[in-house]
């Protein structure tokens, strides 16, 4: 299922490293993790375009599509895009999102290039507890948008895209940056770059076309536009162009 429902509040400025008590910013979850107290649960994962460092990840309880410094469980990603949120047991985690902030975040694929466009990335099928497999990527964002638009399960949408884009079946569920060290996932990595670029372009256009709209309204219309036939056709063409040469490496 699509991981977040966009609400109606406007964009607000964010600052600071840690939100509500319980968020654990800049944690390294590469090795064994400490046990979570029985009255709490951990939500762990990784934010990837390239590895996205210093991005906010939160449970967007007020539906404004912003990781607020106060009132929401929020963490900051580490140098490999990893995060950990500690929340009360029973806390709904389906509103997880990653907020990409220009001037703050670093894409470790291109550490010398400033991120200039604001966006969000959204997971699918968010898990809490001991599961560390919550990936938040351009792939999960587009799959979620298509699943929401069509009503089809995430797995069905992912299988359709894998076939159409000639990618491995689990393309949306792997750390394609790490796997790219031996070029195994070079096509996946190339596709991710194209999807993120298209997603940012869609957000910019929706902001321009809807002057005065709130950030959450812009993101709602952007998700719908991303799932539209015209944008998907453009995206299919762009992805197929970059996947073919990457697959030949």
Coordinates of N, CA, C and O in Angstrom, one line a residue, residues 8-109:
X8 N -3.6 18.5 4.3 CA -3.8 19.8 3.8 C -3.0 20.9 4.3 O -3.2 22.1 4.0
X9 N -2.1 20.7 5.2 CA -1.3 21.8 5.8 C -0.2 22.2 4.9 O 0.2 21.5 4.0
X10 N 0.3 23.4 5.1 CA 1.3 24.0 4.2 C 2.7 23.6 4.6 O 3.0 23.0 5.6
X11 N 3.6 24.0 3.7 CA 5.0 23.7 4.0 C 5.6 24.6 5.1 O 5.3 25.8 5.1
X12 N 6.3 24.1 6.0 CA 7.0 24.8 7.0 C 8.4 24.6 7.0 O 8.9 23.6 6.5
X13 N 9.2 25.5 7.6 CA 10.6 25.3 7.7 C 11.0 24.3 8.7 O 10.3 24.2 9.7
X14 N 12.1 23.5 8.5 CA 12.6 22.5 9.4 C 14.0 22.9 9.8 O 14.7 23.4 9.1
X15 N 14.3 22.6 11.1 CA 15.6 22.8 11.6 C 15.9 21.8 12.7 O 15.0 21.2 13.2
X16 N 17.2 21.6 13.0 CA 17.5 20.7 14.1 C 17.7 19.3 13.7 O 17.4 18.9 12.6
X17 N 18.3 18.5 14.6 CA 18.6 17.2 14.3 C 17.7 16.1 14.8 O 17.7 15.0 14.3
X18 N 16.8 16.5 15.7 CA 16.0 15.5 16.3 C 14.6 16.0 16.7 O 14.5 17.2 17.1
X19 N 13.6 15.2 16.4 CA 12.2 15.7 16.7 C 11.8 15.2 18.0 O 12.5 15.2 19.0
X20 N 10.6 14.6 18.1 CA 10.0 14.2 19.3 C 10.9 13.1 20.0 O 11.6 12.4 19.4
X21 N 10.8 13.2 21.3 CA 11.5 12.2 22.1 C 11.3 10.8 21.6 O 10.2 10.4 21.4
X22 N 12.4 10.1 21.4 CA 12.2 8.7 20.8 C 12.9 8.6 19.5 O 13.3 7.5 19.1
X23 N 13.0 9.7 18.7 CA 13.8 9.6 17.5 C 15.2 9.5 17.7 O 15.8 10.1 18.6
X24 N 15.9 8.7 16.9 CA 17.4 8.5 17.1 C 18.1 8.9 15.8 O 18.3 8.0 15.0
X25 N 18.5 10.2 15.7 CA 19.2 10.6 14.4 C 20.6 10.0 14.3 O 21.3 9.7 15.3
X26 N 21.0 10.0 13.0 CA 22.4 9.6 12.7 C 22.9 8.3 13.4 O 24.0 8.3 13.8
X27 N 22.1 7.3 13.4 CA 22.5 6.1 13.9 C 23.0 5.2 12.8 O 22.6 5.2 11.7
X28 N 24.0 4.3 13.2 CA 24.6 3.4 12.3 C 24.0 2.0 12.6 O 24.2 1.5 13.6
X29 N 23.2 1.5 11.6 CA 22.5 0.2 11.9 C 23.1 -0.9 11.0 O 22.5 -1.9 10.7
X30 N 24.4 -0.7 10.6 CA 25.0 -1.7 9.8 C 25.3 -3.0 10.5 O 25.3 -4.0 10.0
X31 N 25.6 -2.9 11.8 CA 25.9 -4.0 12.6 C 24.7 -4.4 13.5 O 23.6 -4.0 13.3
X32 N 25.0 -5.2 14.5 CA 23.9 -5.6 15.4 C 23.3 -4.4 16.1 O 23.9 -3.4 16.4
X33 N 22.0 -4.4 16.3 CA 21.3 -3.3 16.9 C 20.9 -3.7 18.4 O 20.8 -4.8 18.7
X34 N 20.8 -2.6 19.2 CA 20.4 -2.9 20.6 C 18.9 -3.3 20.6 O 18.1 -2.9 19.9
X35 N 18.6 -4.2 21.6 CA 17.2 -4.6 21.8 C 16.3 -3.3 22.0 O 16.7 -2.4 22.7
X36 N 15.1 -3.4 21.4 CA 14.2 -2.3 21.7 C 13.3 -2.6 22.9 O 12.9 -3.8 23.0
X37 N 13.1 -1.7 23.8 CA 12.3 -2.0 25.0 C 10.9 -2.5 24.6 O 10.4 -2.2 23.5
X38 N 10.3 -3.3 25.5 CA 9.1 -4.0 25.1 C 8.0 -3.1 24.8 O 7.0 -3.4 24.1
X39 N 8.0 -1.9 25.4 CA 6.9 -0.9 25.2 C 7.2 0.0 24.0 O 6.5 1.0 23.8
X40 N 8.2 -0.3 23.2 CA 8.6 0.5 22.1 C 8.8 -0.4 20.9 O 9.0 -1.6 21.0
X41 N 8.8 0.2 19.7 CA 9.2 -0.6 18.5 C 10.1 0.3 17.7 O 10.1 1.5 17.7
X42 N 11.0 -0.4 16.9 CA 11.9 0.3 16.1 C 11.5 0.2 14.6 O 11.0 -0.8 14.2
X43 N 11.6 1.3 13.9 CA 11.4 1.4 12.5 C 12.7 1.7 11.8 O 13.3 2.8 12.0
X44 N 13.3 0.8 11.1 CA 14.6 0.9 10.5 C 14.6 0.8 9.0 O 13.7 0.2 8.4
X45 N 15.5 1.4 8.4 CA 15.6 1.3 6.9 C 16.7 2.2 6.3 O 17.6 2.6 7.0
X46 N 16.5 2.5 5.0 CA 17.6 3.2 4.3 C 16.9 4.0 3.2 O 16.0 3.6 2.5
X47 N 17.4 5.2 3.0 CA 16.9 6.1 2.0 C 18.0 6.2 0.9 O 19.1 6.6 1.2
X48 N 17.6 5.9 -0.3 CA 18.5 5.7 -1.4 C 18.0 6.4 -2.7 O 16.9 6.2 -3.1
X49 N 18.8 7.3 -3.3 CA 18.7 7.6 -4.7 C 20.1 7.1 -5.1 O 20.3 6.1 -5.6
X50 N 21.2 7.9 -4.8 CA 22.4 7.4 -4.2 C 22.1 7.3 -2.7 O 21.0 7.7 -2.3
X51 N 23.0 7.0 -1.9 CA 22.8 7.0 -0.5 C 22.5 8.5 -0.1 O 23.3 9.4 -0.4
X52 N 21.4 8.8 0.5 CA 21.0 10.1 0.9 C 21.3 10.4 2.3 O 20.7 9.9 3.2
X53 N 22.3 11.2 2.6 CA 22.8 11.5 3.9 C 22.1 12.8 4.4 O 21.8 13.7 3.6
X54 N 21.8 12.8 5.7 CA 21.3 14.0 6.4 C 19.9 14.3 5.9 O 19.4 15.4 6.0
X55 N 19.1 13.3 5.4 CA 17.7 13.5 5.1 C 16.9 13.2 6.4 O 17.2 12.4 7.2
X56 N 15.8 14.0 6.5 CA 14.8 13.7 7.6 C 14.0 12.5 7.2 O 13.5 12.4 6.1
X57 N 13.7 11.6 8.2 CA 12.7 10.6 8.0 C 11.8 10.7 9.2 O 12.2 10.9 10.3
X58 N 10.5 10.5 9.0 CA 9.6 10.7 10.1 C 8.3 9.9 9.8 O 8.0 9.4 8.8
X59 N 7.5 9.8 10.9 CA 6.1 9.4 10.8 C 5.3 10.6 10.7 O 5.2 11.4 11.7
X60 N 4.7 10.9 9.6 CA 4.0 12.2 9.3 C 2.6 12.1 9.9 O 1.6 12.1 9.1
X61 N 2.5 12.2 11.2 CA 1.2 12.1 11.8 C 0.2 13.2 11.5 O -1.0 12.9 11.5
X62 N 0.7 14.4 11.2 CA -0.3 15.5 10.9 C -0.5 15.6 9.4 O -1.1 16.6 8.9
X63 N 0.1 14.7 8.5 CA -0.2 14.7 7.1 C 0.2 16.0 6.3 O -0.5 16.3 5.3
X64 N 1.2 16.7 6.8 CA 1.6 17.9 6.0 C 2.8 17.6 5.1 O 3.3 18.5 4.5
X65 N 3.2 16.4 5.1 CA 4.3 15.9 4.2 C 5.6 16.7 4.5 O 6.4 17.0 3.6
X66 N 5.8 17.0 5.8 CA 7.0 17.6 6.3 C 7.4 16.9 7.6 O 6.5 16.6 8.4
X67 N 8.6 16.7 7.8 CA 9.1 16.1 9.0 C 9.3 17.2 10.1 O 10.4 17.8 10.1
X68 N 8.3 17.5 10.8 CA 8.3 18.6 11.8 C 9.2 18.3 12.9 O 9.3 17.2 13.4
X69 N 9.9 19.4 13.4 CA 10.9 19.2 14.5 C 10.2 18.9 15.8 O 10.8 18.3 16.7
X70 N 8.9 19.3 15.9 CA 8.2 19.1 17.2 C 6.9 18.3 16.8 O 6.3 18.6 15.8
X71 N 6.6 17.3 17.7 CA 5.3 16.7 17.6 C 5.3 15.4 16.7 O 4.3 14.8 16.6
X72 N 6.4 15.1 16.0 CA 6.5 13.9 15.2 C 7.8 13.2 15.5 O 8.8 13.8 15.8
X73 N 7.8 11.9 15.3 CA 8.9 11.0 15.5 C 9.8 11.2 14.3 O 9.4 10.9 13.2
X74 N 11.0 11.7 14.5 CA 11.9 12.1 13.3 C 13.3 11.7 13.6 O 13.8 11.8 14.7
X75 N 14.0 11.2 12.6 CA 15.4 10.9 12.6 C 16.1 11.5 11.4 O 15.4 12.0 10.5
X76 N 17.4 11.4 11.4 CA 18.2 11.9 10.3 C 19.1 10.8 9.8 O 19.6 10.0 10.6
X77 N 19.1 10.6 8.5 CA 19.9 9.5 7.9 C 21.4 9.7 8.1 O 21.9 10.8 8.1
X78 N 22.1 8.6 8.1 CA 23.6 8.6 8.2 C 24.2 8.6 6.9 O 23.5 8.8 5.8
X79 N 25.5 8.4 6.8 CA 26.3 8.5 5.6 C 25.9 7.5 4.5 O 26.2 7.6 3.3
X80 N 25.2 6.4 4.9 CA 24.7 5.4 4.0 C 23.2 5.4 3.9 O 22.6 4.4 3.4
X81 N 22.6 6.5 4.2 CA 21.2 6.7 4.1 C 20.3 5.9 5.1 O 19.1 5.9 5.0
X82 N 21.0 5.3 6.1 CA 20.3 4.5 7.1 C 19.6 5.3 8.2 O 20.1 6.4 8.6
X83 N 18.5 4.8 8.7 CA 17.8 5.5 9.8 C 17.2 4.6 10.8 O 17.0 3.4 10.5
X84 N 16.9 5.1 11.9 CA 16.2 4.3 12.9 C 15.3 5.2 13.7 O 15.8 6.2 14.2
X85 N 14.0 4.9 13.8 CA 13.1 5.6 14.6 C 12.6 4.7 15.7 O 12.3 3.5 15.4
X86 N 12.6 5.1 16.9 CA 12.0 4.4 18.0 C 10.7 5.0 18.4 O 10.7 6.2 18.8
X87 N 9.6 4.3 18.3 CA 8.3 4.8 18.6 C 7.5 3.9 19.6 O 8.0 2.8 19.8
X88 N 6.5 4.4 20.2 CA 5.7 3.5 21.1 C 5.2 2.3 20.4 O 4.8 2.4 19.2
X89 N 5.1 1.2 21.1 CA 4.5 0.0 20.6 C 3.0 0.3 20.2 O 2.3 1.0 21.0
X90 N 2.6 -0.1 19.1 CA 1.3 0.2 18.6 C 1.2 1.4 17.8 O 0.1 1.7 17.2
X91 N 2.2 2.2 17.7 CA 2.2 3.4 16.9 C 2.1 3.0 15.4 O 2.8 2.2 14.9
X92 N 1.1 3.6 14.7 CA 1.0 3.4 13.2 C 2.3 3.9 12.5 O 2.7 5.0 12.8
X93 N 2.8 3.1 11.6 CA 4.0 3.5 10.9 C 3.8 3.6 9.4 O 4.8 3.8 8.7
X94 N 2.6 3.6 8.9 CA 2.3 3.6 7.5 C 2.5 5.0 6.9 O 2.5 5.1 5.7
X95 N 2.7 6.0 7.7 CA 2.9 7.4 7.2 C 4.4 7.8 7.2 O 4.7 9.0 7.3
X96 N 5.2 6.8 7.1 CA 6.7 7.1 7.0 C 7.0 7.8 5.7 O 6.5 7.4 4.7
X97 N 7.9 8.8 5.8 CA 8.4 9.4 4.6 C 9.8 9.9 4.8 O 10.2 10.1 6.0
X98 N 10.5 10.2 3.8 CA 11.8 10.8 3.8 C 11.7 12.2 3.1 O 11.2 12.3 2.0
X99 N 12.1 13.2 3.8 CA 12.1 14.6 3.2 C 13.4 15.0 2.7 O 14.4 15.0 3.5
X100 N 13.5 15.4 1.5 CA 14.7 15.8 0.8 C 14.8 17.3 0.8 O 13.9 18.0 0.3
X101 N 15.8 17.9 1.5 CA 15.9 19.3 1.7 C 17.1 19.9 1.0 O 18.2 19.5 1.3
X102 N 16.9 20.8 0.1 CA 18.0 21.4 -0.6 C 19.0 22.1 0.4 O 18.5 22.7 1.3
X103 N 20.3 22.0 0.1 CA 21.2 22.6 1.0 C 21.5 21.8 2.3 O 22.5 22.2 3.0
X104 N 20.8 20.8 2.5 CA 21.0 20.0 3.7 C 21.4 18.6 3.4 O 22.3 18.0 4.0
X105 N 20.7 18.0 2.4 CA 21.0 16.6 2.1 C 22.2 16.5 1.1 O 22.5 17.4 0.3
X106 N 22.8 15.3 1.2 CA 23.9 15.0 0.3 C 23.7 13.6 -0.3 O 23.4 12.7 0.3
X107 N 23.7 13.6 -1.7 CA 23.6 12.4 -2.4 C 25.1 11.8 -2.5 O 25.9 12.4 -3.2
X108 N 25.4 10.7 -1.9 CA 26.7 10.2 -1.9 C 27.2 9.7 -3.2 O 28.4 9.5 -3.4
X109 N 26.3 9.6 -4.2 CA 26.7 9.3 -5.6 C 27.4 10.5 -6.2 O 28.3 10.4 -7.0

